[in-house]
Amino acid sequence: MSFETKSTIATFGGKLLKLSHTSTTTKTPMNVNLYLPPASSTTKVPVLIYLSGLTCTPDNCSEKGFFHAAASAAGIAILYPDTSPRGANLPGETDSWDFGAGAGFYINATVEPWSGHYNMESYVTSELPEAIFEQFGDKLDSGRVSITGHSMGGHGALTLFLKNPGKYRSVSALAPICNPSQCPWGKKTFAGYFGTRDKEEWKKHDATELVKGWKHDGGKLPLLIDVGTGDNFYKQGQLLPENLEKAVKEAGVEGVKFRYQEDYDHSYYFISSFAKDHVEHAAKYLF
Amino acid sequence: MSFETKSTIATFGGKLLKLSHTSTTTKTPMNVNLYLPPASSTTKVPVLIYLSGLTCTPDNCSEKGFFHAAASAAGIAILYPDTSPRGANLPGETDSWDFGAGAGFYINATVEPWSGHYNMESYVTSELPEAIFEQFGDKLDSGRVSITGHSMGGHGALTLFLKNPGKYRSVSALAPICNPSQCPWGKKTFAGYFGTRDKEEWKKHDATELVKGWKHDGGKLPLLIDVGTGDNFYKQGQLLPENLEKAVKEAGVEGVKFRYQEDYDHSYYFISSFAKDHVEHAAKYLF
């Protein structure tokens, strides 16, 4: 469905549009932010999709991520989907900060009642970009899209890229959940959205498992990952980047860059510090 | 009193310190943030004091102002004082968002009960920098300090600079309250903190009045001001930059740059867009 523009905010030479539409995939209203760089007023610009982490709305990274400084300079639009449906009114939907509302995990739930609404994979890969390119087709180039994200959104960026070879030009992630089948956050949400009977199903949504089968583009994977060594969630084993790194190496996948950033935490102070690098990583493949 | 470091956060190659001390000026605990750029680990760096607007704590601009990117590159520390005492427990202190807590206006109140605590002018110009340079004297150069601010903090930056010739190397402001004696915010707070009997007293804390007597440095004023034309507070007559511009011109004061930024609002989306320019303005005078 077409978007209503709730507000238009001048920032870094471009405009941040706060949009809302009713999704047929999630059967709820969905908020989306879209940053249009100044170049979009004269040419079609490529798009970097930014997937946020647990609890976030499209506003958190729009306000605190500072992707717009680099996106303005490079001429790249940034698209910020929400992290889940909101207001589906399912039992227990808002009881936990790491399951249900704000924690859609960018998968399609198969277990009732979640399966009726929690279909963020289809929403982010199909309905949302189709609706965006239809409404902003004069400003955005649907043929040039990259994807990035933070934490749960890093898991989303990695898995959606790996599941859809050729759909995105590049992928990157900040403090991503790299091996959800093996970490507490992933086990809780996968059990809730997929059930516990078929653990093989879980592997289809786990970057560390998916990368083992990566053959696209001669096994090259245009991936940049940053993780802070002071990140408590990293220390607690929620992110497990070493597992992904090992799988990448064993599969002979090339082109992947892991960076461990000394002392950085899990917050927007970390994200904003490296936002420029992630925009420039995408720019290498978008231009 | 010496500072307790509540947290140390890696960001933009440097560290943001969240500090707290008990102020003898405000007779309350005061929170302060200090951004130390990477250069401060090998040399004494100059300091840019950032004064925040109504309702803000030191955290708002630290998270959303984007000064650290440019401060890291230039090698400038940023000092973020709070906007008022907190927890003085005065009657009515937290009843309004534009008077009392979060609204200290960077003046010394003369009316009871405010005069016992609301002495942000003395705090920001004396106690705070003295304590900071004592504790961080190995990293910060007390001889090179500039000042900037937003909205109420822009008023603070302008007036503290004009009242203290030679104390700061440069001044700048984003959407500052330029003529508080003539705008609703200023009239309310000046009446509350100074009383209404002596309006001449008000003029001593009003940039538009103060600039008329500016003779320092041959009448040169190293001032940059940005105001968004889409700023609702500007449209409502709270900022009145034209009054200051007129006074500057009539007084023959030189070196002042006013910029009206098309469509920008009053928010951190505006502040962050021009933070780099304000750091670079200060850098011209600090190096």
GROMACS .gro file of C-alpha atoms in nm, chain B residues 92-229:
model
  138
  379GLY     CA    1   0.790   2.435   4.130
  380GLU     CA    2   1.135   2.336   4.005
  381THR     CA    3   1.005   2.063   3.775
  382ASP     CA    4   0.662   2.209   3.690
  383SER     CA    5   0.765   2.366   3.356
  384TRP     CA    6   0.990   2.239   3.079
  385ASP     CA    7   1.108   2.596   3.014
  386PHE     CA    8   1.180   2.714   3.370
  387GLY     CA    9   1.364   2.554   3.661
  388ALA     CA   10   1.518   2.209   3.607
  389GLY     CA   11   1.661   2.179   3.256
  390ALA     CA   12   1.628   2.554   3.205
  391GLY     CA   13   1.909   2.722   3.398
  392PHE     CA   14   1.968   2.977   3.119
  393TYR     CA   15   2.339   3.010   3.205
  394ILE     CA   16   2.280   3.302   3.442
  395ASN     CA   17   2.311   3.351   3.818
  396ALA     CA   18   1.963   3.392   3.965
  397THR     CA   19   1.916   3.684   4.201
  398VAL     CA   20   1.567   3.595   4.326
  399GLU     CA   21   1.503   3.352   4.611
  400PRO     CA   22   1.483   3.052   4.620
  401TRP     CA   23   1.657   3.017   4.281
  402SER     CA   24   1.959   3.223   4.380
  403GLY     CA   25   2.070   2.952   4.622
  404HIS     CA   26   2.126   2.699   4.342
  405TYR     CA   27   2.059   2.836   3.993
  406ASN     CA   28   2.402   2.986   3.931
  407MET     CA   29   2.487   2.824   3.601
  408GLU     CA   30   2.685   3.127   3.481
  409SER     CA   31   2.940   3.089   3.762
  410TYR     CA   32   2.930   2.714   3.730
  411VAL     CA   33   3.005   2.709   3.356
  412THR     CA   34   3.258   2.993   3.353
  413SER     CA   35   3.445   2.913   3.676
  414GLU     CA   36   3.385   2.603   3.883
  415LEU     CA   37   3.339   2.353   3.603
  416PRO     CA   38   3.640   2.447   3.386
  417GLU     CA   39   3.863   2.483   3.693
  418ALA     CA   40   3.767   2.136   3.811
  419ILE     CA   41   3.803   1.987   3.464
  420PHE     CA   42   4.146   2.139   3.401
  421GLU     CA   43   4.263   2.033   3.744
  422GLN     CA   44   4.162   1.671   3.690
  423PHE     CA   45   4.241   1.641   3.318
  424GLY     CA   46   4.531   1.885   3.302
  425ASP     CA   47   4.751   1.628   3.131
  426LYS     CA   48   4.509   1.601   2.839
  427LEU     CA   49   4.346   1.945   2.807
  428ASP     CA   50   4.495   2.288   2.735
  429SER     CA   51   4.328   2.541   2.966
  430GLY     CA   52   4.462   2.826   2.753
  431ARG     CA   53   4.262   2.730   2.445
  432VAL     CA   54   3.887   2.720   2.500
  433SER     CA   55   3.599   2.804   2.267
  434ILE     CA   56   3.226   2.796   2.329
  435THR     CA   57   2.917   2.698   2.132
  436GLY     CA   58   2.560   2.595   2.203
  437HIS     CA   59   2.207   2.533   2.083
  438SER     CA   60   1.892   2.737   2.152
  439MET     CA   61   1.906   2.830   2.524
  440GLY     CA   62   2.266   2.706   2.504
  441GLY     CA   63   2.325   2.936   2.207
  442HIS     CA   64   2.212   3.224   2.429
  443GLY     CA   65   2.452   3.091   2.690
  444ALA     CA   66   2.745   3.072   2.448
  445LEU     CA   67   2.680   3.422   2.310
  446THR     CA   68   2.634   3.595   2.643
  447LEU     CA   69   2.917   3.420   2.828
  448PHE     CA   70   3.150   3.507   2.540
  449LEU     CA   71   3.040   3.871   2.532
  450LYS     CA   72   3.057   3.911   2.910
  451ASN     CA   73   3.407   3.767   2.931
  452PRO     CA   74   3.625   3.924   2.661
  453GLY     CA   75   3.932   3.711   2.596
  454LYS     CA   76   3.813   3.412   2.796
  455TYR     CA   77   3.714   3.212   2.486
  456ARG     CA   78   3.889   3.203   2.151
  457SER     CA   79   3.568   3.189   1.947
  458VAL     CA   80   3.192   3.152   1.978
  459SER     CA   81   2.922   2.996   1.766
  460ALA     CA   82   2.558   2.903   1.806
  461LEU     CA   83   2.289   2.687   1.649
  462ALA     CA   84   1.940   2.837   1.659
  463PRO     CA   85   2.029   3.058   1.958
  464ILE     CA   86   1.790   3.267   2.164
  465CYS     CA   87   1.943   3.597   2.054
  466ASN     CA   88   1.733   3.853   2.236
  467PRO     CA   89   1.586   3.692   2.549
  468SER     CA   90   1.449   4.018   2.695
  469GLN     CA   91   1.213   4.030   2.398
  470CYS     CA   92   1.098   3.667   2.357
  471PRO     CA   93   0.851   3.460   2.561
  472TRP     CA   94   1.111   3.208   2.689
  473GLY     CA   95   1.346   3.484   2.799
  474LYS     CA   96   1.078   3.700   2.960
  475LYS     CA   97   0.951   3.407   3.163
  476THR     CA   98   1.291   3.294   3.285
  477PHE     CA   99   1.440   3.639   3.345
  478ALA     CA  100   1.128   3.737   3.541
  479GLY     CA  101   1.165   3.420   3.746
  480TYR     CA  102   1.539   3.433   3.806
  481PHE     CA  103   1.595   3.814   3.816
  482GLY     CA  104   1.251   3.952   3.901
  483THR     CA  105   1.067   4.221   3.704
  484ARG     CA  106   1.166   4.535   3.895
  485ASP     CA  107   1.495   4.607   3.721
  486LYS     CA  108   1.474   4.544   3.348
  487GLU     CA  109   1.819   4.703   3.305
  488GLU     CA  110   1.954   4.393   3.478
  489TRP     CA  111   1.797   4.179   3.205
  490LYS     CA  112   2.001   4.358   2.938
  491LYS     CA  113   2.326   4.241   3.098
  492HIS     CA  114   2.230   3.887   2.998
  493ASP     CA  115   2.099   3.952   2.649
  494ALA     CA  116   2.331   3.903   2.350
  495THR     CA  117   2.154   4.167   2.143
  496GLU     CA  118   2.214   4.424   2.416
  497LEU     CA  119   2.564   4.306   2.505
  498VAL     CA  120   2.695   4.318   2.149
  499LYS     CA  121   2.627   4.693   2.137
  500GLY     CA  122   2.918   4.745   2.374
  501TRP     CA  123   3.159   4.498   2.213
  502LYS     CA  124   3.497   4.671   2.175
  503HIS     CA  125   3.736   4.381   2.238
  504ASP     CA  126   3.986   4.289   1.965
  505GLY     CA  127   3.908   4.607   1.770
  506GLY     CA  128   3.538   4.521   1.753
  507LYS     CA  129   3.597   4.186   1.585
  508LEU     CA  130   3.368   3.902   1.696
  509PRO     CA  131   3.458   3.547   1.583
  510LEU     CA  132   3.096   3.432   1.571
  511LEU     CA  133   2.913   3.184   1.346
  512ILE     CA  134   2.534   3.146   1.379
  513ASP     CA  135   2.312   2.893   1.200
  514VAL     CA  136   1.933   2.913   1.211
  515GLY     CA  137   1.692   2.685   1.025
  516THR     CA  138   1.416   2.857   0.831
   0.00000   0.00000   0.00000
